[in-house]
Amino acid sequence: MAKTRCGHALLRCTVAFLFLQLPPPGNGRADFQVKGPHAPVLALVGEDAELSCQLVPNISTEGMELRWYRNQSSPAVLVHRNGEDVHQEQMVEYQGRTSFVSDHVARGEATLRIHNVTLFDNGTYHCLFKEGTSSNQATLWLTVAGLGSKPRVQVVDDQGTGIQVKCTSAGWYPEPLVEWRDLRGQPVPAVTNFSLSATTGLMAVVSRVTVQNGAVQGLSCSISNPLLPERKGAEKPGTGLKTGSVLPSSEAQL
Ligand SMILES: *[C@@H]1O[C@H](CO)[C@@H](O)[C@H](O)[C@H]1NC(C)=O
Ligand SMILES: *[C@@H]1O[C@H](CO)[C@@H](O)[C@H](O)[C@H]1NC(C)=O
Ligand SMILES: *[C@@H]1O[C@H](CO)[C@@H](O)[C@H](O)[C@H]1NC(C)=O
Ligand SMILES: *[C@@H]1O[C@H](CO)[C@@H](O)[C@H](O)[C@H]1NC(C)=O
Ligand SMILES: *[C@@H]1O[C@H](CO)[C@@H](O)[C@H](O)[C@H]1NC(C)=O
C-alpha cells in the first residue's frame, strides 16, 4: 500500500514517514514500562533494604519523577524529582531513613534504599515513574525478617523429678523454629512460649526442657528463622540459625 502511494513522490513520503516517528511535542520520550523484582525482597530488621525498579527500554530516568509509595501515592515513601528528594511529600515513618541510589539511572535503573528496616516496612510497594504525560509503575514486595539474639541457656532449678533448663532469646520474626538436642544430638521434647513485643512487633522465645539423671551437659537449644537459609549444625554469620548450649564447666553439672 505505502509503496504504490509513494511511488511518484518517494522523497516527500519518506520525510513524512520520519516525521511521524518523532515523539509528540511536550513528551520527551516514547512510552515506557517499569519493572520490579519478581520475587519479594528479603531484608533483616536493623539492616538496609533496596527496592530497585527498571525502565524498559533502558533509557535514562534523569528528568523523570520517581515515586515509591505504599497504600497511597502521597505522602510517599520517597519522591525523587529534578535530581532531588522531595521531603515535603514523604511519610513521617520514612523521614531520615531513605536514600535514592543514582548509580545506574543512566541505564534506567532507580533504587530506593531504606535504612534500619523495621517490621513496619514489611509489605507491598509501588514505584511510579512519570515524565510529562507518560507514567507507568511496578509493584514490589518487601519481606522483613527478624534474626534474634543468641539463645541464652540456663539451668533454672532442680525439681526433684529432673532438672529444668530454660532457653531465652528475643528479636525474631516471623515465629522461629526451636529445637533442643542432647549431647548425642538426639532431639529433646520442650515446652515453648512465644510473646510479641508491643514496641517492635518482634517475638521473644522462652523454651523449657526437663532432663533426667543430670543429663544437662552438652544440651543445646537452636533457634532458626524459617525465612532465612540455615545450615544445620553450624552457626555462621548471615544464616538464620542461632544456638546456645549448656557449657560443660557451668553450673549445669549438678
Ligand atoms: C495500608 O492499608 C492497610 C489496609 O487499610 C493497612 O492495614 C496498612 O497498615 C496500611 N499500610 C501502610 C504502610 O500505611
Ligand atoms: C540497554 O540494554 C541493552 C540490551 O540489554 C544493552 O546492550 C545496553 O548496553 C543497555 N544500555 C545501557 C545504557 O545500559
Ligand atoms: C533503628 O530503628 C530502631 C527502631 O526504630 C531505633 O531504636 C534505632 O535507634 C535505630 N538505629 C539506628 C542506627 O538508627
Ligand atoms: C509481610 O509482607 C508479605 C508480602 O511481602 C506478606 O505476605 C506478609 O503477610 C507480611 N507480614 C506482615 C506481618 O505484615
Ligand atoms: C507459657 O505461657 C503460659 C501463659 O502465658 C504460662 O501459663 C506458661 O507457664 C508458659 N510456659 C512456659 C514454658 O513459659
mmCIF file of C-alpha atoms and ligand atoms in Angstrom:
data_model
loop_
_atom_site.group_PDB
_atom_site.id
_atom_site.type_symbol
_atom_site.label_atom_id
_atom_site.label_comp_id
_atom_site.label_asym_id
_atom_site.label_seq_id
_atom_site.Cartn_x
_atom_site.Cartn_y
_atom_site.Cartn_z
ATOM 1 C CA MET A 1 0.000 0.000 0.000
ATOM 2 C CA ALA A 2 2.604 2.521 1.087
ATOM 3 C CA LYS A 3 4.774 1.666 -1.922
ATOM 4 C CA THR A 4 2.065 2.413 -4.515
ATOM 5 C CA ARG A 5 1.071 5.637 -2.792
ATOM 6 C CA CYS A 6 4.625 6.848 -2.536
ATOM 7 C CA GLY A 7 5.751 5.647 -5.928
ATOM 8 C CA HIS A 8 5.845 9.058 -7.603
ATOM 9 C CA ALA A 9 6.785 11.175 -4.659
ATOM 10 C CA LEU A 10 9.243 8.979 -2.799
ATOM 11 C CA LEU A 11 11.211 11.802 -1.236
ATOM 12 C CA ARG A 12 8.208 13.623 0.230
ATOM 13 C CA CYS A 13 6.750 10.393 1.516
ATOM 14 C CA THR A 14 9.999 9.415 3.302
ATOM 15 C CA VAL A 15 10.197 12.807 5.001
ATOM 16 C CA ALA A 16 6.626 12.481 6.222
ATOM 17 C CA PHE A 17 7.321 8.967 7.489
ATOM 18 C CA LEU A 18 10.349 10.118 9.512
ATOM 19 C CA PHE A 19 8.355 12.966 10.977
ATOM 20 C CA LEU A 20 5.730 10.546 12.260
ATOM 21 C CA GLN A 21 8.439 8.584 14.088
ATOM 22 C CA LEU A 22 9.403 11.581 16.222
ATOM 23 C CA PRO A 23 7.947 11.707 19.705
ATOM 24 C CA PRO A 24 4.999 14.041 20.101
ATOM 25 C CA PRO A 25 5.892 17.527 21.373
ATOM 26 C CA GLY A 26 5.802 18.083 25.159
ATOM 27 C CA ASN A 27 6.573 14.449 25.848
ATOM 28 C CA GLY A 28 10.301 13.859 25.631
ATOM 29 C CA ARG A 29 10.251 10.099 25.165
ATOM 30 C CA ALA A 30 8.138 7.344 23.787
ATOM 31 C CA ASP A 31 6.112 5.222 26.204
ATOM 32 C CA PHE A 32 7.999 3.091 28.654
ATOM 33 C CA GLN A 33 7.360 0.274 31.070
ATOM 34 C CA VAL A 34 8.567 -0.134 34.636
ATOM 35 C CA LYS A 35 9.678 -3.498 36.004
ATOM 36 C CA GLY A 36 10.394 -4.532 39.586
ATOM 37 C CA PRO A 37 11.898 -7.716 41.028
ATOM 38 C CA HIS A 38 9.621 -10.744 40.514
ATOM 39 C CA ALA A 39 10.271 -12.181 43.963
ATOM 40 C CA PRO A 40 9.827 -10.363 47.277
ATOM 41 C CA VAL A 41 12.938 -8.573 48.530
ATOM 42 C CA LEU A 42 14.091 -10.015 51.857
ATOM 43 C CA ALA A 43 15.586 -7.686 54.488
ATOM 44 C CA LEU A 44 16.639 -8.150 58.099
ATOM 45 C CA VAL A 45 15.371 -5.869 60.863
ATOM 46 C CA GLY A 46 18.005 -3.169 61.510
ATOM 47 C CA GLU A 47 19.674 -3.576 58.131
ATOM 48 C CA ASP A 48 19.138 -1.794 54.805
ATOM 49 C CA ALA A 49 16.694 -2.811 52.084
ATOM 50 C CA GLU A 50 16.960 -1.895 48.405
ATOM 51 C CA LEU A 51 13.904 -1.598 46.183
ATOM 52 C CA SER A 52 15.025 -1.312 42.543
ATOM 53 C CA CYS A 53 12.907 -0.561 39.525
ATOM 54 C CA GLN A 54 13.996 -0.780 35.915
ATOM 55 C CA LEU A 55 12.767 1.160 32.902
ATOM 56 C CA VAL A 56 12.047 -0.801 29.741
ATOM 57 C CA PRO A 57 13.524 0.238 27.340
ATOM 58 C CA ASN A 58 16.568 1.037 29.444
ATOM 59 C CA ILE A 59 16.586 4.785 28.817
ATOM 60 C CA SER A 60 17.832 7.207 31.474
ATOM 61 C CA THR A 61 15.463 8.132 34.301
ATOM 62 C CA GLU A 62 17.007 11.599 34.526
ATOM 63 C CA GLY A 63 14.320 14.244 34.255
ATOM 64 C CA MET A 64 11.600 11.844 35.372
ATOM 65 C CA GLU A 65 9.662 11.972 38.596
ATOM 66 C CA LEU A 66 10.311 8.758 40.530
ATOM 67 C CA ARG A 67 7.956 7.843 43.329
ATOM 68 C CA TRP A 68 7.929 4.849 45.664
ATOM 69 C CA TYR A 69 4.734 4.533 47.662
ATOM 70 C CA ARG A 70 2.641 2.092 49.661
ATOM 71 C CA ASN A 71 -1.133 2.459 50.128
ATOM 72 C CA GLN A 72 -1.425 5.965 48.727
ATOM 73 C CA SER A 73 0.737 7.844 46.251
ATOM 74 C CA SER A 74 1.131 10.839 48.565
ATOM 75 C CA PRO A 75 2.632 11.113 51.083
ATOM 76 C CA ALA A 76 5.022 8.583 49.614
ATOM 77 C CA VAL A 77 7.960 6.540 50.850
ATOM 78 C CA LEU A 78 10.251 8.599 48.606
ATOM 79 C CA VAL A 79 9.734 11.107 45.791
ATOM 80 C CA HIS A 80 12.728 11.986 43.630
ATOM 81 C CA ARG A 81 12.224 14.864 41.218
ATOM 82 C CA ASN A 82 14.660 17.084 39.284
ATOM 83 C CA GLY A 83 17.548 15.155 40.811
ATOM 84 C CA GLU A 84 16.425 15.786 44.389
ATOM 85 C CA ASP A 85 14.431 14.039 47.094
ATOM 86 C CA VAL A 86 11.175 15.879 47.811
ATOM 87 C CA HIS A 87 10.833 15.655 51.602
ATOM 88 C CA GLN A 88 7.510 17.510 51.758
ATOM 89 C CA GLU A 89 5.804 14.506 50.160
ATOM 90 C CA GLN A 90 7.372 11.879 52.403
ATOM 91 C CA MET A 91 5.585 9.784 55.045
ATOM 92 C CA VAL A 92 6.874 10.623 58.538
ATOM 93 C CA GLU A 93 7.774 6.972 59.086
ATOM 94 C CA TYR A 94 10.405 7.195 56.344
ATOM 95 C CA GLN A 95 11.866 10.620 57.062
ATOM 96 C CA GLY A 96 15.616 10.423 57.538
ATOM 97 C CA ARG A 97 15.551 6.714 56.679
ATOM 98 C CA THR A 98 15.721 6.694 52.887
ATOM 99 C CA SER A 99 18.260 7.378 50.158
ATOM 100 C CA PHE A 100 17.978 7.482 46.426
ATOM 101 C CA VAL A 101 20.690 5.407 44.745
ATOM 102 C CA SER A 102 21.515 7.121 41.457
ATOM 103 C CA ASP A 103 24.423 4.903 40.324
ATOM 104 C CA HIS A 104 22.569 3.374 37.375
ATOM 105 C CA VAL A 105 19.960 5.972 36.421
ATOM 106 C CA ALA A 106 21.667 6.413 33.034
ATOM 107 C CA ARG A 107 20.595 2.896 32.123
ATOM 108 C CA GLY A 108 17.126 3.225 33.583
ATOM 109 C CA GLU A 109 17.641 1.631 36.993
ATOM 110 C CA ALA A 110 16.465 3.561 40.041
ATOM 111 C CA THR A 111 16.839 2.285 43.593
ATOM 112 C CA LEU A 112 15.270 3.278 46.876
ATOM 113 C CA ARG A 113 17.330 2.349 49.913
ATOM 114 C CA ILE A 114 15.520 2.087 53.245
ATOM 115 C CA HIS A 115 17.845 2.220 56.242
ATOM 116 C CA ASN A 116 17.366 0.450 59.572
ATOM 117 C CA VAL A 117 14.439 -1.673 58.413
ATOM 118 C CA THR A 118 11.611 -2.356 60.883
ATOM 119 C CA LEU A 119 8.559 -4.620 60.690
ATOM 120 C CA PHE A 120 6.510 -1.589 59.658
ATOM 121 C CA ASP A 121 8.364 -1.669 56.330
ATOM 122 C CA ASN A 122 7.098 -5.168 55.521
ATOM 123 C CA GLY A 123 4.561 -5.305 52.711
ATOM 124 C CA THR A 124 3.702 -4.062 49.237
ATOM 125 C CA TYR A 125 5.301 -1.095 47.468
ATOM 126 C CA HIS A 126 4.795 0.575 44.087
ATOM 127 C CA CYS A 127 7.330 2.516 42.056
ATOM 128 C CA LEU A 128 5.792 5.083 39.743
ATOM 129 C CA PHE A 129 7.922 6.702 37.030
ATOM 130 C CA LYS A 130 6.499 9.781 35.364
ATOM 131 C CA GLU A 131 7.600 12.007 32.551
ATOM 132 C CA GLY A 132 5.309 14.622 31.082
ATOM 133 C CA THR A 133 2.010 12.901 30.475
ATOM 134 C CA SER A 134 3.533 9.423 30.384
ATOM 135 C CA SER A 135 3.707 7.345 33.500
ATOM 136 C CA ASN A 136 3.976 3.725 34.448
ATOM 137 C CA GLN A 137 4.515 1.703 37.576
ATOM 138 C CA ALA A 138 5.526 -1.627 39.040
ATOM 139 C CA THR A 139 4.632 -3.421 42.263
ATOM 140 C CA LEU A 140 7.262 -4.778 44.653
ATOM 141 C CA TRP A 141 7.169 -6.724 47.905
ATOM 142 C CA LEU A 142 9.426 -6.344 50.895
ATOM 143 C CA THR A 143 9.558 -9.214 53.363
ATOM 144 C CA VAL A 144 11.128 -8.309 56.676
ATOM 145 C CA ALA A 145 12.685 -10.977 58.888
ATOM 146 C CA GLY A 146 13.972 -10.686 62.431
ATOM 147 C CA LEU A 147 17.101 -12.632 63.353
ATOM 148 C CA GLY A 148 17.027 -12.812 67.121
ATOM 149 C CA SER A 149 19.716 -12.745 69.766
ATOM 150 C CA LYS A 150 21.942 -15.704 70.575
ATOM 151 C CA PRO A 151 19.925 -18.018 72.804
ATOM 152 C CA ARG A 152 20.764 -17.923 76.485
ATOM 153 C CA VAL A 153 20.595 -21.318 78.119
ATOM 154 C CA GLN A 154 20.257 -21.510 81.894
ATOM 155 C CA VAL A 155 19.648 -24.210 84.424
ATOM 156 C CA VAL A 156 16.607 -22.947 86.270
ATOM 157 C CA ASP A 157 16.076 -25.316 89.117
ATOM 158 C CA ASP A 158 16.212 -28.850 90.321
ATOM 159 C CA GLN A 159 12.657 -30.007 90.758
ATOM 160 C CA GLY A 160 13.452 -33.355 92.270
ATOM 161 C CA THR A 161 11.952 -35.197 89.289
ATOM 162 C CA GLY A 162 14.506 -33.654 86.948
ATOM 163 C CA ILE A 163 16.447 -30.533 86.149
ATOM 164 C CA GLN A 164 14.699 -27.741 84.311
ATOM 165 C CA VAL A 165 16.694 -25.862 81.663
ATOM 166 C CA LYS A 166 15.456 -22.645 80.073
ATOM 167 C CA CYS A 167 16.400 -21.104 76.736
ATOM 168 C CA THR A 168 15.591 -17.444 76.028
ATOM 169 C CA SER A 169 16.070 -15.217 73.008
ATOM 170 C CA ALA A 170 14.388 -12.115 71.559
ATOM 171 C CA GLY A 171 14.052 -10.265 68.244
ATOM 172 C CA TRP A 172 12.543 -12.943 65.991
ATOM 173 C CA TYR A 173 10.089 -12.565 63.143
ATOM 174 C CA PRO A 174 8.135 -14.494 61.986
ATOM 175 C CA GLU A 175 7.715 -17.239 64.602
ATOM 176 C CA PRO A 176 11.021 -19.127 64.762
ATOM 177 C CA LEU A 177 11.684 -22.848 64.994
ATOM 178 C CA VAL A 178 13.082 -24.031 68.313
ATOM 179 C CA GLU A 179 14.970 -27.263 68.646
ATOM 180 C CA TRP A 180 16.703 -28.832 71.633
ATOM 181 C CA ARG A 181 19.319 -31.567 71.341
ATOM 182 C CA ASP A 182 21.233 -33.558 73.886
ATOM 183 C CA LEU A 183 24.938 -34.398 73.936
ATOM 184 C CA ARG A 184 24.408 -37.186 71.406
ATOM 185 C CA GLY A 185 22.444 -34.947 69.070
ATOM 186 C CA GLN A 186 19.083 -36.503 69.903
ATOM 187 C CA PRO A 187 16.043 -34.186 69.971
ATOM 188 C CA VAL A 188 14.681 -33.317 73.416
ATOM 189 C CA PRO A 189 10.970 -32.503 73.854
ATOM 190 C CA ALA A 190 10.338 -28.952 75.074
ATOM 191 C CA VAL A 191 7.561 -26.528 76.053
ATOM 192 C CA THR A 192 7.949 -23.253 74.163
ATOM 193 C CA ASN A 193 6.249 -19.882 74.559
ATOM 194 C CA PHE A 194 6.350 -17.005 72.094
ATOM 195 C CA SER A 195 5.475 -13.438 73.006
ATOM 196 C CA LEU A 196 5.219 -10.311 70.853
ATOM 197 C CA SER A 197 6.985 -7.099 71.790
ATOM 198 C CA ALA A 198 4.460 -4.253 71.782
ATOM 199 C CA THR A 199 7.049 -1.743 70.545
ATOM 200 C CA THR A 200 8.871 -3.642 67.792
ATOM 201 C CA GLY A 201 6.374 -6.378 66.890
ATOM 202 C CA LEU A 202 9.219 -8.874 67.183
ATOM 203 C CA MET A 203 8.930 -12.164 69.048
ATOM 204 C CA ALA A 204 10.616 -13.317 72.208
ATOM 205 C CA VAL A 205 11.051 -17.023 72.900
ATOM 206 C CA VAL A 206 11.078 -18.888 76.190
ATOM 207 C CA SER A 207 11.564 -22.620 75.902
ATOM 208 C CA ARG A 208 11.974 -25.146 78.697
ATOM 209 C CA VAL A 209 13.040 -28.767 78.930
ATOM 210 C CA THR A 210 13.199 -31.076 81.889
ATOM 211 C CA VAL A 211 16.048 -33.553 81.881
ATOM 212 C CA GLN A 212 16.557 -36.619 83.999
ATOM 213 C CA ASN A 213 19.691 -38.002 85.607
ATOM 214 C CA GLY A 214 21.510 -34.672 85.424
ATOM 215 C CA ALA A 215 21.991 -35.071 81.668
ATOM 216 C CA VAL A 216 22.347 -31.368 81.034
ATOM 217 C CA GLN A 217 25.900 -31.469 79.791
ATOM 218 C CA GLY A 218 26.100 -30.612 76.099
ATOM 219 C CA LEU A 219 22.409 -29.795 75.921
ATOM 220 C CA SER A 220 21.803 -27.230 73.211
ATOM 221 C CA CYS A 221 18.934 -25.029 72.116
ATOM 222 C CA SER A 222 18.840 -23.887 68.483
ATOM 223 C CA ILE A 223 16.517 -21.228 67.156
ATOM 224 C CA SER A 224 16.122 -20.533 63.456
ATOM 225 C CA ASN A 225 14.148 -18.225 61.215
ATOM 226 C CA PRO A 226 12.039 -20.105 58.627
ATOM 227 C CA LEU A 227 12.643 -17.325 56.065
ATOM 228 C CA LEU A 228 16.421 -17.443 56.234
ATOM 229 C CA PRO A 229 18.796 -20.047 54.875
ATOM 230 C CA GLU A 230 20.167 -22.190 57.620
ATOM 231 C CA ARG A 231 22.943 -24.664 57.825
ATOM 232 C CA LYS A 232 22.252 -27.412 60.308
ATOM 233 C CA GLY A 233 24.844 -27.977 62.952
ATOM 234 C CA ALA A 234 26.941 -24.943 62.106
ATOM 235 C CA GLU A 235 26.291 -21.422 63.200
ATOM 236 C CA LYS A 236 27.625 -18.930 60.705
ATOM 237 C CA PRO A 237 27.026 -15.212 60.349
ATOM 238 C CA GLY A 238 24.332 -14.473 57.825
ATOM 239 C CA THR A 239 22.374 -17.664 58.358
ATOM 240 C CA GLY A 240 19.086 -17.924 60.178
ATOM 241 C CA LEU A 241 20.283 -20.311 62.878
ATOM 242 C CA LYS A 242 21.463 -19.458 66.385
ATOM 243 C CA THR A 243 22.477 -21.969 69.010
ATOM 244 C CA GLY A 244 23.124 -21.732 72.722
ATOM 245 C CA SER A 245 24.275 -24.580 74.895
ATOM 246 C CA VAL A 246 24.989 -25.568 78.443
ATOM 247 C CA LEU A 247 28.737 -25.358 78.794
ATOM 248 C CA PRO A 248 30.478 -28.381 80.338
ATOM 249 C CA SER A 249 32.069 -26.242 83.048
ATOM 250 C CA SER A 250 28.967 -24.274 84.026
ATOM 251 C CA GLU A 251 26.592 -24.702 86.927
ATOM 252 C CA ALA A 252 24.877 -27.286 84.749
ATOM 253 C CA GLN A 253 26.981 -30.059 86.214
ATOM 254 C CA LEU A 254 24.788 -30.788 89.159
HETATM 255 C C1 LIG B 1 -2.150 0.003 54.183
HETATM 256 O O1 LIG B 1 -3.538 -0.244 54.299
HETATM 257 C C2 LIG B 1 -3.856 -1.400 55.059
HETATM 258 C C3 LIG B 1 -5.340 -1.640 54.987
HETATM 259 O O2 LIG B 1 -6.039 -0.448 55.133
HETATM 260 C C4 LIG B 1 -3.363 -1.203 56.494
HETATM 261 O O3 LIG B 1 -3.625 -2.333 57.253
HETATM 262 C C5 LIG B 1 -1.834 -0.949 56.465
HETATM 263 O O4 LIG B 1 -1.376 -0.668 57.767
HETATM 264 C C6 LIG B 1 -1.526 0.201 55.549
HETATM 265 N N1 LIG B 1 -0.064 0.281 55.425
HETATM 266 C C7 LIG B 1 0.590 1.442 55.491
HETATM 267 C C8 LIG B 1 2.053 1.357 55.384
HETATM 268 O O5 LIG B 1 0.042 2.512 55.621
HETATM 269 C C1 LIG B 2 20.402 -1.335 27.407
HETATM 270 O O1 LIG B 2 20.162 -2.726 27.178
HETATM 271 C C2 LIG B 2 20.865 -3.225 26.056
HETATM 272 C C3 LIG B 2 20.375 -4.638 25.805
HETATM 273 O O2 LIG B 2 20.162 -5.343 27.016
HETATM 274 C C4 LIG B 2 22.356 -3.148 26.333
HETATM 275 O O3 LIG B 2 23.078 -3.658 25.239
HETATM 276 C C5 LIG B 2 22.732 -1.691 26.575
HETATM 277 O O4 LIG B 2 24.092 -1.614 26.938
HETATM 278 C C6 LIG B 2 21.871 -1.099 27.672
HETATM 279 N N1 LIG B 2 22.128 0.325 27.758
HETATM 280 C C7 LIG B 2 22.614 0.894 28.849
HETATM 281 C C8 LIG B 2 22.780 2.382 28.778
HETATM 282 O O5 LIG B 2 22.896 0.258 29.837
HETATM 283 C C1 LIG B 3 16.843 1.755 64.167
HETATM 284 O O1 LIG B 3 15.470 1.774 64.483
HETATM 285 C C2 LIG B 3 15.188 1.461 65.833
HETATM 286 C C3 LIG B 3 13.687 1.378 65.981
HETATM 287 O O2 LIG B 3 13.062 2.449 65.382
HETATM 288 C C4 LIG B 3 15.829 2.508 66.727
HETATM 289 O O3 LIG B 3 15.574 2.207 68.069
HETATM 290 C C5 LIG B 3 17.328 2.534 66.479
HETATM 291 O O4 LIG B 3 17.922 3.564 67.218
HETATM 292 C C6 LIG B 3 17.609 2.737 65.005
HETATM 293 N N1 LIG B 3 19.039 2.574 64.767
HETATM 294 C C7 LIG B 3 19.745 3.421 64.030
HETATM 295 C C8 LIG B 3 21.174 3.075 63.827
HETATM 296 O O5 LIG B 3 19.253 4.411 63.522
HETATM 297 C C1 LIG B 4 4.870 -9.067 55.030
HETATM 298 O O1 LIG B 4 4.758 -8.878 53.650
HETATM 299 C C2 LIG B 4 4.471 -10.054 52.932
HETATM 300 C C3 LIG B 4 4.470 -9.696 51.468
HETATM 301 O O2 LIG B 4 5.701 -9.169 51.125
HETATM 302 C C4 LIG B 4 3.133 -10.600 53.388
HETATM 303 O O3 LIG B 4 2.883 -11.807 52.747
HETATM 304 C C5 LIG B 4 3.154 -10.813 54.887
HETATM 305 O O4 LIG B 4 1.890 -11.188 55.343
HETATM 306 C C6 LIG B 4 3.556 -9.540 55.589
HETATM 307 N N1 LIG B 4 3.668 -9.747 57.012
HETATM 308 C C7 LIG B 4 3.164 -8.894 57.865
HETATM 309 C C8 LIG B 4 3.384 -9.196 59.289
HETATM 310 O O5 LIG B 4 2.565 -7.888 57.523
HETATM 311 C C1 LIG B 5 3.591 -20.092 78.603
HETATM 312 O O1 LIG B 5 2.638 -19.079 78.824
HETATM 313 C C2 LIG B 5 1.545 -19.512 79.639
HETATM 314 C C3 LIG B 5 0.529 -18.386 79.664
HETATM 315 O O2 LIG B 5 1.123 -17.154 79.496
HETATM 316 C C4 LIG B 5 2.050 -19.854 81.011
HETATM 317 O O3 LIG B 5 0.981 -20.327 81.791
HETATM 318 C C5 LIG B 5 3.090 -20.957 80.868
HETATM 319 O O4 LIG B 5 3.648 -21.211 82.125
HETATM 320 C C6 LIG B 5 4.196 -20.533 79.938
HETATM 321 N N1 LIG B 5 5.067 -21.646 79.709
HETATM 322 C C7 LIG B 5 6.367 -21.522 79.703
HETATM 323 C C8 LIG B 5 7.136 -22.759 79.374
HETATM 324 O O5 LIG B 5 6.952 -20.458 79.925
#
